[in-house]
XYZ file of C-alpha atoms in Angstrom:
469
model
C -53.668 59.617 387.703
C -56.833 60.466 385.755
C -58.520 57.668 383.800
C -60.728 57.886 380.697
C -62.409 54.548 379.932
C -63.784 53.845 376.445
C -66.331 51.015 376.297
C -68.411 49.806 373.357
C -71.961 48.661 372.894
C -74.417 47.170 370.368
C -71.874 45.780 367.876
C -68.110 45.348 367.620
C -65.999 47.235 365.088
C -67.534 50.657 365.790
C -64.151 52.363 365.924
C -63.446 52.434 369.658
C -59.715 52.490 368.888
C -59.961 55.554 366.645
C -62.289 57.215 369.190
C -59.848 56.523 372.050
C -56.920 57.792 369.949
C -58.828 60.919 368.934
C -59.788 61.703 372.530
C -56.100 61.341 373.401
C -55.193 63.780 370.603
C -57.663 66.406 371.854
C -56.496 66.064 375.485
C -52.863 66.268 374.347
C -53.730 69.403 372.348
C -55.020 70.850 375.644
C -51.475 70.615 377.042
C -51.909 67.326 378.932
C -49.641 64.294 378.804
C -51.503 61.169 377.684
C -50.820 57.421 377.819
C -53.001 54.536 376.587
C -53.948 50.990 377.539
C -55.893 48.503 375.400
C -57.759 45.653 377.090
C -58.526 42.605 374.938
C -60.773 40.043 376.633
C -59.561 37.032 374.607
C -57.595 34.206 376.230
C -54.582 34.476 373.921
C -51.453 35.790 375.659
C -50.998 38.240 372.778
C -52.125 38.793 369.186
C -48.988 37.161 367.722
C -50.435 33.724 366.957
C -53.835 34.840 365.639
C -54.715 34.858 361.968
C -55.355 38.374 360.630
C -58.797 37.094 359.580
C -59.554 36.544 363.284
C -58.529 39.878 364.736
C -56.988 42.062 362.058
C -53.342 43.039 361.968
C -50.764 42.193 364.612
C -48.978 45.427 365.536
C -45.329 45.083 366.616
C -44.006 47.518 369.236
C -40.453 48.763 369.768
C -39.941 46.237 372.586
C -40.985 43.375 370.272
C -44.452 42.983 371.771
C -47.065 41.630 369.346
C -50.250 43.493 370.202
C -53.669 44.601 368.999
C -53.808 46.920 365.976
C -55.409 49.667 368.089
C -52.061 50.264 369.795
C -50.786 51.216 366.345
C -53.526 53.863 366.212
C -52.454 55.165 369.634
C -48.807 55.437 368.586
C -49.607 57.133 365.276
C -52.140 59.603 366.720
C -50.370 60.421 369.995
C -46.700 60.131 368.940
C -45.876 57.829 371.879
C -43.833 54.627 372.223
C -45.883 51.984 374.016
C -44.770 48.671 375.550
C -46.289 45.192 375.409
C -47.687 45.785 378.911
C -49.925 48.520 377.464
C -51.944 45.671 375.913
C -53.741 43.621 378.585
C -55.348 40.306 377.628
C -57.277 37.763 379.690
C -54.469 35.322 378.943
C -51.821 37.633 380.423
C -53.900 38.258 383.568
C -54.675 34.601 384.215
C -51.065 33.628 383.484
C -49.769 36.129 386.064
C -52.317 35.009 388.693
C -51.613 31.304 388.128
C -47.854 31.885 388.358
C -48.415 33.565 391.743
C -50.586 30.645 392.853
C -47.877 28.143 391.872
C -45.302 30.129 393.842
C -47.560 30.089 396.886
C -48.034 33.861 396.943
C -51.672 33.502 398.003
C -50.724 31.553 401.147
C -53.121 28.672 400.519
C -56.200 30.821 399.840
C -58.826 29.782 397.295
C -57.910 31.720 394.137
C -61.022 33.259 392.567
C -62.055 35.713 389.844
C -63.055 38.159 392.600
C -60.840 39.370 394.210
C -57.688 37.832 392.695
C -58.293 38.305 388.951
C -59.922 41.722 389.423
C -57.097 42.844 391.744
C -54.531 41.725 389.157
C -56.324 43.788 386.488
C -56.431 46.903 388.694
C -52.769 46.535 389.705
C -51.734 46.073 386.064
C -53.685 49.133 384.899
C -52.348 51.376 387.658
C -48.717 50.271 387.294
C -48.676 50.561 383.468
C -50.492 53.932 383.536
C -47.595 55.333 385.584
C -44.957 54.410 382.955
C -44.007 57.449 380.788
C -44.388 56.738 377.049
C -43.729 60.197 375.578
C -40.002 60.468 376.331
C -40.543 62.743 379.347
C -39.945 62.050 383.019
C -42.696 60.979 385.389
C -46.203 59.615 384.786
C -48.697 61.110 382.326
C -51.683 63.232 383.377
C -54.357 61.043 381.780
C -54.536 57.351 380.889
C -57.023 56.472 378.128
C -58.195 52.852 378.549
C -60.021 51.095 375.723
C -62.060 48.042 376.744
C -62.258 45.695 373.763
C -65.367 43.738 372.853
C -68.956 44.721 373.530
C -70.667 45.311 376.885
C -72.493 42.112 377.810
C -69.823 39.750 376.427
C -69.169 37.051 379.024
C -65.377 37.244 378.607
C -65.225 40.960 379.458
C -67.119 40.649 382.757
C -64.010 40.423 385.030
C -62.592 43.552 383.375
C -65.830 45.515 383.812
C -65.944 44.527 387.487
C -62.276 45.491 387.952
C -62.862 48.847 386.263
C -65.954 49.439 388.411
C -63.805 48.860 391.495
C -61.081 51.123 390.048
C -63.567 53.962 389.437
C -64.723 53.676 393.060
C -61.212 53.558 394.527
C -59.775 56.501 392.543
C -62.850 58.661 393.075
C -65.310 60.420 390.702
C -62.906 63.305 389.901
C -60.347 60.859 388.490
C -62.552 58.653 386.308
C -64.498 59.415 383.119
C -66.452 56.762 381.188
C -67.239 57.283 377.497
C -69.530 54.697 375.921
C -69.299 54.237 372.140
C -72.554 53.048 370.619
C -74.356 52.730 367.294
C -77.310 54.804 366.104
C -78.656 52.839 363.133
C -81.127 54.079 360.544
C -83.625 51.564 359.223
C -83.856 51.867 355.476
C -87.649 51.566 355.382
C -88.414 54.071 358.147
C -85.434 56.418 357.708
C -85.473 57.251 361.443
C -82.411 57.349 363.728
C -83.004 54.558 366.241
C -81.890 55.013 369.868
C -83.200 51.758 371.345
C -79.969 49.701 370.823
C -77.984 52.384 372.692
C -80.594 52.548 375.465
C -80.318 48.784 376.019
C -76.512 48.931 375.919
C -76.348 51.728 378.519
C -78.890 49.923 380.715
C -76.696 46.811 380.670
C -73.602 48.877 381.498
C -75.377 50.539 384.430
C -76.568 47.158 385.687
C -72.890 46.171 385.885
C -72.138 49.196 388.080
C -70.772 51.675 385.518
C -72.625 54.795 384.390
C -71.336 56.617 381.282
C -70.488 60.291 381.630
C -70.430 60.789 377.848
C -71.937 58.940 374.882
C -70.022 58.762 371.592
C -72.627 57.874 368.979
C -71.555 56.378 365.670
C -73.814 57.099 362.728
C -73.708 57.639 358.998
C -75.192 61.145 359.227
C -75.058 63.816 361.984
C -77.471 63.180 364.880
C -80.737 65.077 364.885
C -81.544 67.186 367.965
C -84.571 65.059 368.889
C -82.330 61.947 368.768
C -79.931 63.592 371.230
C -82.822 64.621 373.493
C -84.170 61.082 373.516
C -80.743 59.600 374.308
C -80.233 62.113 377.099
C -83.616 61.312 378.650
C -83.296 57.531 378.594
C -79.515 57.153 379.160
C -79.175 59.778 381.937
C -76.451 61.657 380.043
C -76.602 65.471 379.601
C -77.339 66.561 376.021
C -74.005 68.444 375.809
C -72.214 65.180 376.684
C -73.714 63.280 373.746
C -71.025 63.313 371.062
C -71.731 62.398 367.475
C -68.976 60.661 365.519
C -70.568 60.460 362.102
C -68.846 59.275 358.927
C -66.101 61.656 357.738
C -63.831 61.824 354.629
C -60.809 60.549 356.621
C -60.202 59.596 360.263
C -57.962 62.636 360.861
C -61.228 64.608 361.069
C -62.382 62.720 364.211
C -60.317 64.795 366.715
C -61.626 67.949 365.006
C -65.173 66.606 365.230
C -64.717 66.016 368.972
C -63.137 69.460 369.466
C -66.005 71.144 367.627
C -68.506 69.463 369.984
C -66.524 70.579 373.070
C -65.795 66.976 374.043
C -62.607 68.153 375.753
C -64.568 70.528 378.004
C -66.918 67.758 379.186
C -64.022 65.348 379.842
C -61.865 67.970 381.585
C -64.817 69.033 383.708
C -65.460 65.442 384.792
C -61.759 64.972 385.620
C -61.467 68.345 387.371
C -58.711 69.438 384.964
C -60.223 72.634 383.549
C -57.758 74.865 385.408
C -54.715 72.863 384.298
C -55.673 72.479 380.625
C -55.502 75.027 377.817
C -57.677 75.526 374.754
C -56.960 72.682 372.257
C -54.278 73.664 369.722
C -55.079 71.594 366.642
C -53.905 73.915 363.844
C -51.360 71.464 362.419
C -53.832 68.602 362.711
C -56.478 70.639 360.866
C -53.999 71.453 358.110
C -53.104 67.751 357.729
C -56.757 66.655 357.470
C -57.651 69.392 354.984
C -54.509 68.836 352.891
C -55.458 65.207 352.316
C -59.024 66.144 351.362
C -57.718 68.490 348.649
C -55.217 66.111 347.014
C -56.244 65.300 343.433
C -53.354 63.225 342.026
C -53.184 59.532 342.947
C -50.765 56.625 342.650
C -51.860 53.033 341.957
C -50.327 50.541 344.390
C -50.797 46.808 343.862
C -50.951 45.074 347.262
C -50.250 41.378 346.648
C -51.055 39.499 349.833
C -52.600 36.471 351.498
C -55.205 38.157 353.692
C -56.661 40.693 351.247
C -60.217 39.693 352.211
C -59.838 41.839 355.358
C -58.080 45.177 354.853
C -57.456 45.494 358.626
C -54.906 42.683 358.113
C -52.487 45.266 356.701
C -53.593 48.382 358.597
C -50.105 49.694 359.484
C -48.886 49.170 355.928
C -51.888 51.130 354.624
C -51.267 53.943 357.130
C -47.561 54.089 356.235
C -48.472 54.324 352.542
C -50.994 57.049 353.343
C -48.438 59.128 355.272
C -45.821 58.663 352.537
C -48.292 59.625 349.808
C -49.536 62.725 351.647
C -45.907 63.862 352.039
C -45.693 63.706 348.222
C -49.158 65.284 347.698
C -50.576 62.045 346.336
C -53.644 60.008 347.228
C -52.954 56.240 347.561
C -55.149 54.081 345.336
C -54.607 50.549 346.629
C -55.603 47.621 344.407
C -55.876 44.398 346.409
C -54.655 41.236 344.698
C -54.966 37.787 346.257
C -51.523 36.254 345.620
C -53.008 32.839 344.779
C -55.008 34.416 341.896
C -51.715 35.131 340.057
C -50.663 31.456 340.055
C -50.897 29.121 337.037
C -53.313 26.811 338.874
C -55.733 29.727 339.165
C -55.724 30.144 335.353
C -57.385 26.709 335.130
C -59.653 26.758 338.186
C -60.745 30.441 338.231
C -59.748 31.984 334.875
C -61.712 35.210 335.463
C -59.979 35.897 338.820
C -56.615 35.040 337.196
C -57.149 37.479 334.319
C -58.373 40.252 336.648
C -55.413 39.794 339.015
C -52.833 40.079 336.231
C -54.637 43.014 334.628
C -54.641 44.825 338.004
C -50.945 44.086 338.564
C -49.942 45.373 335.139
C -51.685 48.728 335.490
C -50.119 49.449 338.916
C -47.428 52.113 339.356
C -45.729 50.039 342.068
C -46.014 46.675 343.838
C -46.025 45.937 347.549
C -45.883 42.424 349.017
C -46.532 42.481 352.796
C -45.865 39.886 355.505
C -47.543 36.542 356.107
C -47.007 32.972 357.275
C -47.137 29.610 355.505
C -46.648 28.745 351.841
C -50.132 29.576 350.529
C -49.874 32.198 347.795
C -46.060 32.178 347.747
C -45.910 31.226 344.045
C -48.165 34.181 343.197
C -45.992 36.557 345.225
C -42.930 35.231 343.419
C -44.571 35.946 340.050
C -45.434 39.490 341.199
C -41.811 40.069 342.309
C -40.516 38.724 338.994
C -42.894 40.921 337.006
C -41.816 44.010 338.972
C -38.096 43.262 338.571
C -38.279 42.523 334.840
C -40.442 45.556 334.081
C -38.634 48.055 336.342
C -41.746 48.568 338.469
C -40.876 49.813 341.996
C -41.212 46.881 344.420
C -41.325 46.886 348.226
C -41.225 43.605 350.122
C -41.986 43.647 353.837
C -41.058 40.592 355.932
C -42.294 37.676 353.768
C -42.366 40.022 350.759
C -38.644 40.750 351.208
C -37.895 37.018 351.477
C -39.908 36.429 348.285
C -37.766 38.936 346.379
C -34.569 37.205 347.594
C -35.834 33.767 346.530
C -37.024 35.063 343.137
C -33.701 36.799 342.447
C -31.739 33.676 343.423
C -33.810 31.522 341.070
C -34.184 33.848 338.078
C -30.893 35.759 338.091
C -28.418 33.521 339.920
C -29.742 30.324 338.326
C -30.383 28.520 341.635
C -33.580 26.822 340.474
C -34.393 25.213 343.842
C -33.479 28.202 345.991
C -36.026 28.601 348.759
C -36.717 29.496 352.362
C -36.320 26.624 354.819
C -39.771 27.589 356.155
C -41.287 26.388 352.875
C -38.775 23.630 351.965
C -36.604 22.242 354.760
C -34.624 20.145 352.233
C -33.790 22.910 349.746
C -30.193 22.641 348.442
C -30.004 26.452 348.261
C -31.395 27.864 351.525
C -31.338 31.621 350.837
C -33.638 32.323 353.807
C -32.941 30.444 357.044
C -34.309 30.399 360.589
C -32.643 32.792 362.990
C -30.747 31.090 365.832
C -33.182 32.275 368.523
C -36.288 31.285 366.501
C -38.300 28.299 367.708
C -39.483 25.546 365.354
C -42.117 24.291 367.822
C -43.548 27.377 369.602
C -45.057 30.274 367.677
C -45.668 32.913 370.348
C -42.902 35.474 371.071
C -40.145 33.479 369.367
C -39.224 35.760 366.450
C -36.757 38.609 366.361
C -39.074 41.585 366.563
C -39.134 45.235 367.508
C -36.600 48.026 367.424
C -33.159 46.573 368.052
C -29.526 47.207 367.296
C -28.095 45.240 364.349
C -24.324 44.725 364.107
C -23.033 44.619 360.507
C -19.866 42.521 360.168
C -18.824 43.966 356.783
C -18.507 47.774 356.831
C -18.355 48.212 353.033
C -21.442 46.135 352.150
C -24.463 47.782 350.495
C -26.615 47.414 353.624
C -23.983 49.228 355.671
C -23.787 52.049 353.149
C -27.588 52.404 353.218
C -28.148 52.301 356.962
C -24.989 53.263 358.846
C -25.434 56.883 357.754
């Protein structure tokens, strides 16, 4: 197995996930089979119980695993079906080690971060990397590993040590490290600054890992003297310094990497030049260019609870984008905080109330995504009612679907107190109830999630007619 490790420096949120996905796309275009692993250094077992404000969207896999949103990028870019084990968290590692300790698997030894935690990380990476995710038999050729967080974070130290050991054990021909860093430009000086990247690489090398390639994020393309300076002080050849500058849409990133011969540098490091072919990205190029040339747009009102952070609804946005491109349209998403549509908002924040309703009324369609708790539910209900009464196309996902059921029951069926038992346990008309396997006390991994078979009891119902085909 060949490993490509993506680490990040200077600041978080540089786009390591998109970079890792794009590298996977280019390697796949070279005729290689690719799988992916995301490492998240937080102590949570998974992303399922975290607020979207904390960590962005929770992405749900086919096996029901609630994972980091970057795995959604991997699946969309690489056309693979990942499992919950492709997302490693500190919580999962410690849980597995402590379960072994309780069973007595360590035969009375003192359980420590080194070697027990680091061994568990290495074993997990190597076992998951061997699982095929592209529908073919046998393991992939390359496993792209993204290390979450920023180099120097205390919580990522065990993972960096484990990956250092892994790079040593698999050998230099089977391990390639790409460090994603920031090249800022100070407004006053206007000069591309390399010092943050120099410090980041120095810290990485002090921990025993030396990058083979640098992926530099910047607003504008890197100047040659900036590349020369980075090469000199970071001990990376100039041809291995990749520039991922801002582009019209993220589908251009694989093309940007291809144009800089990133695949050649990676394949050379992994000793795969003879096995790989020239990257075939014709369809990908067509997709990126098609989107750039679309002129017509459609206004979509997104009425949600977490609209302050667009990453909260990343998969919904990507699904809308793909659907719009298929219809030669550009999605124009207007974000509406559901609580701004409520009557209370008209008194407390009249300007926000007026703006929210004005935005809703000029939209071509309305989408209400998922969420938890009863905050903003009244506003979502008003949005669903407006859409129904004015024949505006409405899509409700998860909570949004439940909202439409409750609104219909109240407004059309006359069940004034119809509700979900999540919001009102005493409702006389429970139109949305807890599923039998759902827990009322534990939140993690207790919902019915993922791709699963549903048995319809009534063959002539509308749902059956829609889906059984």
